[in-house]
Short mmCIF file of C-alpha atoms and ligand atoms in Angstrom, two decimals:
data_model
loop_
_atom_site.label_atom_id
_atom_site.label_comp_id
_atom_site.label_asym_id
_atom_site.label_seq_id
_atom_site.Cartn_x
_atom_site.Cartn_y
_atom_site.Cartn_z
CA MET H 1 191.39 144.00 162.17
CA THR H 2 189.37 146.82 163.70
CA THR H 3 186.06 146.48 165.43
CA ASN H 4 183.75 149.30 166.28
CA PRO H 5 182.69 148.90 169.93
CA THR H 6 179.72 151.29 169.54
CA ARG H 7 178.36 149.29 166.62
CA THR H 8 178.73 146.04 168.60
CA ASN H 9 176.84 147.58 171.51
CA LEU H 10 174.13 148.83 169.22
CA ASN H 11 173.74 145.45 167.53
CA GLU H 12 173.57 143.67 170.86
CA ARG H 13 170.91 146.03 172.12
CA LEU H 14 168.88 145.72 168.90
CA ASP H 15 169.10 141.93 169.15
CA SER H 16 167.93 141.90 172.73
CA ILE H 17 164.99 144.19 171.92
CA ARG H 18 163.97 141.91 169.06
CA ARG H 19 164.27 138.73 171.14
CA ASP H 20 162.16 140.23 173.92
CA LEU H 21 159.46 141.43 171.56
CA LEU H 22 159.26 138.00 169.91
CA THR H 23 159.03 136.33 173.32
CA MET H 24 156.22 138.66 174.34
CA ASN H 25 154.39 138.03 171.10
CA GLN H 26 154.66 134.26 171.62
CA MET H 27 153.32 134.68 175.16
CA VAL H 28 150.34 136.63 173.84
CA SER H 29 149.69 133.98 171.20
CA ASP H 30 149.65 131.23 173.89
CA ARG H 31 147.41 133.34 176.09
CA ILE H 32 144.83 133.72 173.31
CA ASP H 33 144.45 129.91 173.26
CA GLU H 34 144.43 129.58 177.01
CA VAL H 35 141.94 132.34 177.71
CA THR H 36 139.60 131.12 174.98
CA THR H 37 139.64 127.61 176.47
CA ALA H 38 139.01 129.09 179.93
CA LEU H 39 136.13 131.12 178.49
CA LEU H 40 134.48 128.24 176.64
CA GLU H 41 135.00 125.79 179.50
CA ARG H 42 134.00 128.40 182.10
CA ASP H 43 137.24 127.73 183.96
CA VAL H 44 137.41 130.68 186.35
CA GLY H 45 140.49 129.29 188.15
CA LYS H 46 142.48 129.21 184.91
CA ALA H 47 141.23 132.72 184.04
CA ASP H 48 142.44 134.03 187.41
CA GLN H 49 145.83 132.45 186.77
CA LEU H 50 146.05 134.23 183.40
CA ILE H 51 145.24 137.57 185.02
CA THR H 52 148.20 137.17 187.38
CA ASP H 53 150.53 135.91 184.63
CA ASP H 54 150.03 139.06 182.58
CA ASP H 55 152.48 140.77 184.92
CA ASN H 56 155.27 138.78 183.21
CA ILE H 57 154.47 140.45 179.89
CA ASP H 58 154.36 143.85 181.55
CA LEU H 59 157.76 143.18 183.07
CA ILE H 60 159.35 142.40 179.69
CA ALA H 61 157.58 145.38 178.10
CA GLN H 62 159.00 147.65 180.73
CA GLY H 63 162.48 146.26 180.00
CA VAL H 64 162.09 146.75 176.24
CA GLU H 65 161.00 150.34 176.73
CA ASP H 66 163.98 151.05 178.99
CA THR H 67 166.40 149.43 176.54
CA CYS H 68 164.95 151.37 173.60
CA ILE H 69 165.25 154.70 175.38
CA ASP H 70 168.69 153.83 176.68
CA THR H 71 169.80 152.92 173.15
CA LEU H 72 168.42 156.13 171.69
CA ILE H 73 170.33 158.17 174.24
CA ARG H 74 173.62 156.25 174.41
CA GLU H 75 174.11 154.99 170.86
CA GLN H 76 172.44 157.85 168.99
CA PRO H 77 171.43 155.56 166.13
CA VAL H 78 170.68 156.94 162.68
CA ALA H 79 168.79 155.82 159.58
CA GLY H 80 167.64 152.16 159.61
CA ASP H 81 168.70 151.57 163.22
CA LEU H 82 166.73 154.58 164.40
CA ARG H 83 163.71 153.30 162.50
CA ALA H 84 164.10 149.87 164.11
CA ILE H 85 164.05 151.38 167.60
CA ILE H 86 161.14 153.73 166.96
CA ALA H 87 159.17 150.82 165.50
CA ALA H 88 160.16 148.62 168.46
CA LEU H 89 158.75 151.18 170.89
CA HIS H 90 155.47 151.07 169.02
CA MET H 91 155.37 147.30 168.74
CA ASN H 92 156.18 147.03 172.42
CA SER H 93 153.08 148.96 173.34
CA ASP H 94 150.94 147.09 170.78
CA ILE H 95 152.04 143.67 172.03
CA GLU H 96 151.72 144.69 175.66
CA ARG H 97 148.19 145.96 174.96
CA ASN H 98 147.35 142.60 173.43
CA GLY H 99 148.51 140.99 176.66
CA ASP H 100 146.15 143.34 178.51
CA LEU H 101 143.31 142.44 176.14
CA THR H 102 143.73 138.74 176.91
CA THR H 103 143.60 139.73 180.58
CA ASN H 104 140.38 141.66 179.95
CA ILE H 105 138.88 138.51 178.43
CA ALA H 106 140.05 136.53 181.48
CA LYS H 107 138.36 139.06 183.77
CA ALA H 108 135.15 138.73 181.79
CA VAL H 109 135.26 134.93 182.34
CA GLY H 110 134.92 135.61 186.07
CA ARG H 111 132.10 138.09 185.51
CA MET H 112 130.17 135.66 183.30
CA GLN H 113 129.53 133.69 186.49
CA GLY H 114 129.61 130.32 184.79
CA SER H 115 126.91 131.08 182.22
CA LYS H 116 127.04 129.12 178.97
CA PRO H 117 126.18 131.00 175.78
CA GLU H 118 124.54 129.12 172.92
CA ASP H 119 126.61 127.11 170.42
CA ARG H 120 126.54 129.69 167.64
CA ILE H 121 128.04 132.35 169.92
CA ARG H 122 130.65 129.88 171.23
CA ASP H 123 131.56 128.93 167.67
CA LEU H 124 132.02 132.58 166.70
CA ILE H 125 134.19 133.18 169.78
CA LEU H 126 136.37 130.24 168.73
CA ARG H 127 136.68 131.57 165.19
CA MET H 128 137.52 135.09 166.37
CA ALA H 129 140.16 133.62 168.71
CA GLU H 130 141.67 131.53 165.91
CA GLN H 131 141.89 134.53 163.61
CA ALA H 132 143.34 136.75 166.37
CA LYS H 133 145.96 134.06 166.95
CA ILE H 134 146.81 133.80 163.25
CA LEU H 135 147.28 137.57 163.15
CA THR H 136 149.56 137.43 166.19
CA ILE H 137 151.68 134.57 164.85
CA GLU H 138 152.00 135.98 161.33
CA SER H 139 152.92 139.45 162.59
CA GLY H 140 155.57 137.76 164.79
CA LYS H 141 156.93 135.84 161.78
CA ALA H 142 156.98 139.00 159.67
CA TYR H 143 159.00 140.72 162.40
CA GLU H 144 161.38 137.81 162.92
CA HIS H 145 162.27 137.66 159.21
CA LEU H 146 161.59 141.35 158.48
CA ASP H 147 159.29 140.06 155.76
CA GLU H 148 157.67 143.14 154.26
CA GLU H 149 155.43 141.16 151.92
CA LEU H 150 153.93 139.17 154.79
CA ALA H 151 153.60 142.34 156.90
CA ALA H 152 151.57 143.97 154.11
CA LYS H 153 149.17 140.99 154.12
CA ILE H 154 148.27 141.38 157.80
CA ASP H 155 145.81 144.12 156.89
CA SER H 156 143.54 141.75 154.98
CA MET H 157 143.86 139.09 157.70
CA ASP H 158 142.45 141.67 160.09
CA ASP H 159 139.53 142.31 157.73
CA VAL H 160 138.54 138.66 158.25
CA LEU H 161 138.54 139.19 162.02
CA ASP H 162 136.52 142.41 161.65
CA ASP H 163 133.89 140.55 159.61
CA LEU H 164 133.70 137.79 162.21
CA HIS H 165 133.33 140.38 164.93
CA ARG H 166 130.45 142.10 163.10
CA THR H 167 128.61 138.79 162.73
CA TYR H 168 129.31 137.98 166.36
CA ILE H 169 127.94 141.28 167.70
CA GLN H 170 124.83 140.92 165.55
CA THR H 171 124.32 137.37 166.88
CA VAL H 172 124.73 138.49 170.49
CA ILE H 173 122.29 141.37 169.98
CA ASN H 174 119.75 139.04 168.35
CA SER H 175 120.01 136.53 171.18
CA ALA H 176 119.54 139.34 173.70
CA ARG H 177 116.48 140.58 171.81
CA HIS H 178 114.98 137.09 171.88
CA GLY H 179 115.50 136.96 175.62
CA GLU H 180 118.07 134.15 175.37
CA LEU H 181 120.70 136.15 177.22
CA GLU H 182 120.58 137.90 180.56
CA ALA H 183 121.46 141.61 180.48
CA HIS H 184 124.80 141.16 182.25
CA GLU H 185 125.78 138.29 179.93
CA THR H 186 124.99 140.40 176.89
CA LEU H 187 127.23 143.18 178.10
CA GLN H 188 130.10 140.79 178.93
CA LEU H 189 129.80 138.99 175.59
CA ALA H 190 129.75 142.29 173.70
CA MET H 191 132.89 143.39 175.50
CA ILE H 192 134.63 140.05 174.90
CA GLY H 193 134.02 140.38 171.14
CA ARG H 194 135.49 143.84 171.18
CA PHE H 195 138.62 142.58 172.99
CA TYR H 196 139.34 139.94 170.32
CA GLU H 197 138.76 142.48 167.60
CA ARG H 198 141.19 144.90 169.24
CA ILE H 199 143.89 142.21 169.34
CA GLY H 200 143.65 142.11 165.54
CA ASP H 201 144.00 145.89 165.33
CA HIS H 202 147.22 145.83 167.37
CA ALA H 203 148.64 142.98 165.27
CA GLU H 204 147.83 145.04 162.19
CA ASN H 205 149.77 147.93 163.75
CA VAL H 206 152.74 145.58 164.25
CA GLY H 207 152.57 144.76 160.52
CA GLU H 208 152.68 148.46 159.73
CA ARG H 209 155.73 148.99 161.97
CA ILE H 210 157.59 146.22 160.14
CA ARG H 211 156.92 147.90 156.82
CA TYR H 212 158.26 151.09 158.38
CA ILE H 213 161.47 149.35 159.45
CA VAL H 214 162.06 147.75 156.04
CA THR H 215 161.01 150.51 153.64
CA GLY H 216 160.09 153.55 155.74
CA TRP H 217 156.42 152.99 154.74
CA THR H 218 153.79 154.48 157.06
CA PRO H 219 150.04 154.84 156.63
CA GLU H 220 150.63 158.60 156.43
CA ASN H 221 153.12 158.13 153.55
CA ALA H 222 150.54 156.05 151.74
CA GLY H 223 147.90 158.76 152.30
CA ALA H 224 150.25 161.44 150.99
CA GLU H 225 150.99 159.27 147.93
CA ARG H 226 147.29 158.93 147.19
CA ALA H 227 146.76 162.71 147.60
CA ARG H 228 149.65 163.38 145.18
CA ALA H 229 148.27 160.93 142.63
CA ARG H 230 144.79 162.46 142.88
CA ALA H 231 146.17 165.98 142.52
CA ALA H 232 148.21 164.92 139.48
CA ALA H 233 145.14 163.31 137.89
CA GLU H 234 143.02 166.40 138.54
CA GLY H 235 145.77 168.75 137.40
CA THR H 236 145.66 170.59 140.75
CA SER H 237 148.53 171.27 143.09
CA ILE H 238 148.85 170.25 146.69
CA GLU H 239 149.07 173.19 149.02
CA ARG H 240 151.63 171.87 151.46
CA SER H 241 154.93 172.97 150.01
CA ASP H 242 157.04 170.57 152.06
CA LEU H 243 155.30 167.39 150.91
CA ASP H 244 158.27 166.32 148.82
CA ALA H 245 160.91 167.48 151.24
CA PRO H 246 162.54 164.82 153.43
CA ASN H 247 160.52 164.52 156.58
CA THR H 248 163.06 165.22 159.28
CA GLY H 249 160.40 165.40 161.98
CA ARG H 250 159.23 161.84 161.41
CA GLY H 251 160.89 160.29 164.47
CA LEU H 252 159.38 162.86 166.78
CA ALA H 253 155.96 162.65 165.19
CA ILE H 254 155.95 158.92 165.80
CA ILE H 255 156.88 159.30 169.44
CA ASP H 256 154.04 161.84 169.71
CA SER H 257 151.60 159.36 168.31
CA ILE H 258 152.60 156.85 170.99
CA ALA H 259 151.41 159.43 173.51
CA GLU H 260 148.18 159.77 171.53
CA GLU H 261 147.65 155.99 171.60
CA ARG H 262 148.23 155.93 175.34
CA ARG H 263 145.64 158.68 175.71
CA ILE H 264 143.11 156.68 173.70
CA ASP H 265 143.85 153.56 175.75
CA ALA H 266 143.38 155.59 178.93
CA THR H 267 140.02 156.88 177.66
CA ARG H 268 138.98 153.31 176.94
CA ARG H 269 140.08 152.16 180.38
CA ASP H 270 138.11 155.04 181.91
CA PHE H 271 135.07 153.96 179.97
CA VAL H 272 135.25 150.37 181.22
CA ALA H 273 135.79 151.66 184.76
CA ASN H 274 132.80 154.00 184.37
CA VAL H 275 130.55 151.20 183.13
CA SER H 276 131.55 149.01 186.07
CA HIS H 277 130.97 151.88 188.47
CA GLU H 278 127.56 152.76 186.98
CA LEU H 279 126.37 149.18 187.25
CA LYS H 280 127.81 148.53 190.67
CA THR H 281 125.47 150.89 192.54
CA PRO H 282 122.14 149.51 191.30
CA ILE H 283 123.38 145.91 191.40
CA GLY H 284 124.51 146.43 195.01
CA ALA H 285 121.07 147.84 195.83
CA ILE H 286 119.37 144.91 194.09
CA SER H 287 121.23 142.30 196.09
CA LEU H 288 120.55 144.18 199.35
CA LEU H 289 116.85 144.56 198.57
CA ALA H 290 116.57 140.92 197.52
CA GLU H 291 118.10 139.85 200.85
CA THR H 292 115.79 142.18 202.78
CA LEU H 293 112.79 140.83 200.91
CA ALA H 294 113.79 137.25 201.61
CA ASP H 295 113.93 137.99 205.35
CA ALA H 296 110.90 140.31 205.43
CA GLY H 297 108.20 139.35 207.88
CA PRO H 298 104.45 139.49 207.17
CA ASP H 299 104.19 143.00 208.66
CA ASP H 300 106.94 144.47 206.56
CA ASP H 301 106.09 146.56 203.55
CA ARG H 302 106.87 143.98 200.87
CA ASP H 303 105.17 146.03 198.16
CA ARG H 304 107.40 149.01 198.74
CA LEU H 305 110.52 146.82 198.73
CA THR H 306 109.41 145.11 195.53
CA ARG H 307 108.73 148.45 193.84
CA HIS H 308 112.16 149.66 194.87
CA LEU H 309 113.74 146.45 193.61
CA ASN H 310 111.98 146.79 190.25
CA ARG H 311 113.18 150.36 189.91
CA GLU H 312 116.81 149.33 190.38
CA VAL H 313 116.42 146.45 187.91
CA LYS H 314 114.95 148.94 185.40
CA ARG H 315 117.96 151.17 185.91
CA VAL H 316 120.40 148.35 185.08
CA GLU H 317 118.28 147.48 182.05
CA SER H 318 118.33 151.09 180.82
CA ILE H 319 122.11 151.37 181.17
CA ILE H 320 122.68 148.12 179.27
CA ASP H 321 120.11 149.06 176.66
CA ASP H 322 121.84 152.42 176.05
CA LEU H 323 125.29 150.78 175.97
CA LEU H 324 124.12 148.27 173.37
CA GLU H 325 122.57 151.09 171.37
CA LEU H 326 125.90 152.95 171.43
CA THR H 327 127.73 149.80 170.29
CA ARG H 328 125.25 149.36 167.45
CA LEU H 329 125.64 153.02 166.44
CA GLU H 330 129.41 152.61 166.37
CA GLU H 331 129.42 149.27 164.56
CA PHE H 332 126.76 149.62 161.90
CA GLU H 333 125.83 152.07 159.19
CA PRO H 334 122.20 153.23 159.43
CA GLU H 335 119.74 151.19 157.36
CA ARG H 336 118.42 154.11 155.38
CA GLU H 337 114.96 154.64 153.94
CA LEU H 338 113.01 157.72 152.95
CA LEU H 339 111.24 159.03 156.05
CA SER H 340 108.74 161.80 156.67
CA VAL H 341 110.06 164.16 159.35
CA ASP H 342 106.50 165.00 160.47
CA GLU H 343 105.79 161.33 161.07
CA LEU H 344 109.07 160.86 162.99
CA VAL H 345 108.28 163.82 165.24
CA HIS H 346 104.76 162.52 165.96
CA GLN H 347 106.16 159.07 166.72
CA ALA H 348 108.75 160.47 169.14
CA VAL H 349 106.19 162.70 170.87
CA ASP H 350 103.83 159.73 171.26
CA VAL H 351 106.58 157.74 172.99
CA ALA H 352 107.41 160.63 175.36
CA ARG H 353 103.75 161.49 176.07
CA GLY H 354 103.46 159.10 179.03
CA LEU H 355 106.39 160.69 180.86
CA ALA H 356 105.08 164.20 180.12
CA ASP H 357 101.63 163.32 181.48
CA ALA H 358 103.12 161.73 184.57
CA ARG H 359 105.06 164.93 185.29
CA GLY H 360 102.22 167.28 184.33
CA ILE H 361 104.09 168.78 181.39
CA GLU H 362 102.43 170.01 178.24
CA LEU H 363 104.01 168.79 175.01
CA ALA H 364 103.43 170.97 171.94
CA ILE H 365 104.45 170.51 168.30
CA VAL H 366 105.10 173.50 166.05
CA GLY H 367 105.85 173.74 162.32
CA VAL H 368 104.17 170.47 161.34
CA PRO H 369 103.20 169.56 158.64
CA SER H 370 106.54 170.54 157.16
CA GLY H 371 106.38 168.00 154.34
CA THR H 372 110.14 167.36 154.66
CA HIS H 373 111.87 164.01 154.25
CA VAL H 374 115.18 162.58 155.39
CA ASN H 375 117.05 159.51 154.25
CA GLY H 376 117.81 157.64 157.43
CA GLU H 377 117.07 154.87 159.89
CA ARG H 378 113.69 155.29 161.57
CA ARG H 379 114.66 153.62 164.84
CA GLN H 380 117.80 155.72 165.29
CA ILE H 381 116.20 159.06 164.49
CA THR H 382 113.13 158.52 166.68
CA ARG H 383 115.37 157.37 169.50
CA ALA H 384 117.45 160.57 169.27
CA MET H 385 114.31 162.71 169.28
CA VAL H 386 112.81 160.77 172.20
CA ASN H 387 116.04 161.23 174.19
CA LEU H 388 115.90 165.00 173.68
CA ILE H 389 112.20 165.23 174.56
CA ASP H 390 112.63 162.97 177.61
CA ASN H 391 115.48 165.17 178.84
CA ALA H 392 113.45 168.35 178.30
CA ILE H 393 110.69 166.83 180.44
CA ARG H 394 113.02 165.48 183.12
CA TYR H 395 114.95 168.71 183.58
CA SER H 396 111.81 170.93 183.76
CA GLU H 397 109.47 171.79 186.60
CA SER H 398 105.99 170.27 186.46
CA GLU H 399 103.22 172.32 184.82
CA SER H 400 105.71 173.80 182.31
CA GLN H 401 105.74 173.37 178.55
CA VAL H 402 108.08 171.53 176.19
CA THR H 403 107.94 172.50 172.52
CA VAL H 404 109.11 170.42 169.59
CA SER H 405 109.46 172.47 166.42
CA VAL H 406 110.34 171.60 162.85
CA ASP H 407 112.00 174.20 160.59
CA GLU H 408 112.98 173.58 157.01
CA ILE H 409 116.13 175.39 155.91
CA THR H 410 118.08 175.05 152.67
CA ASP H 411 118.79 171.35 152.06
CA ALA H 412 118.27 170.53 155.74
CA VAL H 413 115.70 170.34 158.48
CA ASP H 414 116.04 171.44 162.12
CA VAL H 415 114.11 169.63 164.80
CA SER H 416 114.33 171.63 168.03
CA VAL H 417 113.25 170.65 171.51
CA ALA H 418 112.85 173.62 173.84
CA ASP H 419 112.13 173.63 177.55
CA SER H 420 111.98 176.29 180.24
CA GLY H 421 113.70 174.11 182.82
CA VAL H 422 116.84 174.27 184.93
CA GLY H 423 119.21 175.13 182.06
CA ILE H 424 122.89 174.21 181.71
CA ALA H 425 125.85 176.45 182.63
CA ARG H 426 128.22 177.38 179.82
CA PRO H 427 131.27 175.32 180.92
CA GLU H 428 129.09 172.22 181.18
CA LEU H 429 127.76 172.60 177.64
CA GLU H 430 130.99 171.23 176.21
CA ARG H 431 130.84 168.11 178.35
CA ILE H 432 127.21 166.97 178.36
CA PHE H 433 127.68 164.88 175.20
CA GLU H 434 130.37 162.76 176.88
CA ARG H 435 129.37 159.31 178.03
CA PHE H 436 128.16 159.28 181.62
CA TYR H 437 128.69 163.00 182.11
CA ARG H 438 125.92 164.57 184.18
CA VAL H 439 125.63 168.11 185.51
CA ASP H 440 123.57 166.97 188.49
CA PRO H 441 124.11 163.23 189.02
CA ALA H 442 121.45 163.02 191.74
CA ARG H 443 118.73 164.54 189.56
CA SER H 444 119.76 162.42 186.59
CA ARG H 445 119.53 159.18 188.63
CA GLU H 446 116.36 160.18 190.41
CA THR H 447 114.60 160.72 187.06
CA GLY H 448 115.94 157.48 185.56
CA GLY H 449 118.83 158.95 183.52
CA THR H 450 121.71 156.80 182.32
CA GLY H 451 124.09 159.63 181.39
CA LEU H 452 124.26 158.14 177.87
CA GLY H 453 121.25 159.80 176.22
CA LEU H 454 123.07 162.70 174.63
CA SER H 455 126.01 160.53 173.45
CA ILE H 456 123.41 158.51 171.55
CA VAL H 457 121.88 161.68 170.09
CA ARG H 458 125.27 162.89 168.90
CA HIS H 459 126.09 159.50 167.35
CA VAL H 460 122.78 159.39 165.50
CA ALA H 461 123.38 162.90 164.13
CA ASP H 462 126.93 161.92 163.03
CA ASN H 463 125.71 158.71 161.40
CA HIS H 464 123.21 160.72 159.35
CA ASP H 465 125.63 163.48 158.29
CA GLY H 466 123.77 165.82 160.61
CA LYS H 467 124.67 167.76 163.73
CA VAL H 468 123.30 168.65 167.13
CA VAL H 469 123.62 172.02 168.83
CA VAL H 470 122.52 173.31 172.21
CA GLU H 471 121.66 176.76 173.58
CA SER H 472 120.93 177.21 177.23
CA LYS H 473 120.64 179.69 180.07
CA VAL H 474 120.70 178.60 183.68
CA GLY H 475 117.27 179.04 185.23
CA SER H 476 115.61 179.94 181.90
CA GLY H 477 115.74 176.78 179.85
CA THR H 478 117.45 174.83 177.10
CA THR H 479 116.95 174.24 173.39
CA PHE H 480 118.57 171.28 171.64
CA THR H 481 118.46 171.29 167.84
CA ILE H 482 119.23 168.25 165.76
CA GLN H 483 119.74 168.90 162.08
CA PHE H 484 119.53 166.39 159.20
CA PRO H 485 120.13 166.88 155.48
CA THR H 486 116.79 166.62 153.63
CA THR H 487 115.99 164.43 150.63
CA GLN H 488 113.23 164.98 148.09
CA PRO H 489 111.03 161.92 147.52
CA GLY H 490 112.28 160.34 144.29
CA GLU H 491 115.79 161.74 144.78
CA ASN H 492 117.14 158.34 145.74
CA ASP H 493 116.26 154.72 145.25
CA ALA H 494 114.82 154.03 148.70
CA PRO H 495 111.02 153.71 148.53
CA PRO H 496 108.97 155.92 150.88
CA ALA H 497 108.53 154.15 154.20
CA SER H 498 105.10 152.85 155.06
CA ASP H 499 103.40 153.85 158.31
CA ALA H 500 105.02 151.01 160.19
P1 ADP V 1 121.02 161.71 181.58
O1 ADP V 1 120.54 160.34 181.40
O2 ADP V 1 121.79 161.94 182.83
O3 ADP V 1 119.94 162.73 181.37
P2 ADP V 1 122.14 162.65 179.07
O4 ADP V 1 123.33 162.17 178.31
O5 ADP V 1 120.83 162.57 178.39
O6 ADP V 1 122.13 161.87 180.44
O7 ADP V 1 122.40 164.15 179.49
C1 ADP V 1 123.63 164.49 180.12
C2 ADP V 1 123.41 165.63 181.10
O8 ADP V 1 123.07 166.82 180.41
C3 ADP V 1 122.27 165.39 182.07
O9 ADP V 1 122.67 164.64 183.19
C4 ADP V 1 121.87 166.80 182.44
O10 ADP V 1 122.71 167.28 183.47
C5 ADP V 1 122.16 167.60 181.18
N1 ADP V 1 120.94 167.83 180.37
C6 ADP V 1 120.52 167.15 179.29
N2 ADP V 1 119.39 167.66 178.78
C7 ADP V 1 119.08 168.72 179.55
C8 ADP V 1 118.00 169.68 179.55
N3 ADP V 1 117.02 169.66 178.61
N4 ADP V 1 118.01 170.63 180.51
C9 ADP V 1 118.98 170.67 181.45
N5 ADP V 1 120.01 169.79 181.52
C10 ADP V 1 120.07 168.82 180.59
#
């Protein structure tokens, strides 16, 4: 009898990778329960324990990655075995990320400072946690038994979690609007919801990797299939000549996309770090001012301290308000109605008027009445316009002029906001739409900026199939133009909006 030592080695390595991944997945599943209990029972001690324990998952993940790479190099697997290892590398990072997400929830427990959200929010947290756990367990089972049918069902299980998450975010936002939640609680609760939802996304990825192991299926294959079917139905041909050729680059492309996922994760981590950093400064100032006020004697200038305190509180409120707005813009489609552009511009200018007066800036409107209409959400569009006008005022010298103009072009309308202020240098123009990016952080803070205004503008434009462009010259001024597709009254079903 002959045995093949290489094959034995390969099988042993594959087994050990699979065992480790299943162990990690089980650990994540347990952690979902534990962290949810800690969250609902406000058990900060338990949450701290979970944060430390996450290192155990990281340790296994590190081992799996090493084994996978070692196996690729030493055993040079082909066909199904190669697929199994490539998929394992992916699953390893998905499961490890889910460990991190449970840690993020545990960290939020500490930051919630023992507050107790209302029952409806607690109930939704519990339901999201249950669904995230189901997704984790079922994806584990599908991997253990290489059950392609079960793996294909994970997608719809994740839809359930996505629906729960949407309801949850709406509930949190409503509670915040009704003043039932403090600003910091709202932010933490919004982030917690997002963490559960992301766990579902990673479990869905695991399902996709299993289908790849068993049949070679990938979301890209499925997309290509659909494109082929469409082309066949339309009698057209698909331009890419190699679509039917065996895809020899597949393994490499998948390793590339791991790098892409890491990049996205890093961006997300940066964002959370940025939010924490942005809030830390004003919150630090608030606690210092509050202490000073408490100890202030009768001769001290209590009014000045109180004014300063209020300004810092306002700053925290603005940051949270803008963050919630960004979440809403990402989560929900605009609630469209037929809107008069002239009316929107007047509304936005009215909102910005106070700031313009305070800074001695003249606000002029040109090109109105234009008689144009757009199909969009009033709140979103006015907010975008107000952000642009506010910026024009804040980055101009007093006594100057800011002009808002409306120009109708074919099938679209341009609303431009022009100032003769400080201007923006060319290299910065590419970055100003990033969250928290500021050319001059001191000026932005001093004038009450959050660094999120232009991200909101860009999101609103995207959500309405529009665009935003900027032209600027340092020292001469800046013009931002936001463009929306126009609609003729009667062109769609939405009734004209009243003068609400
Ligand atoms: P902020 O709250 O800091 O104003 P934004 O996202 O609205 O944040 O803008 C990002 C950055 O772009 C600002 O910090 C500022 O440096 C620059 N900027 C925006 N609008 C103008 C403008 N009209 N003139 C000059 N610089 C501007």
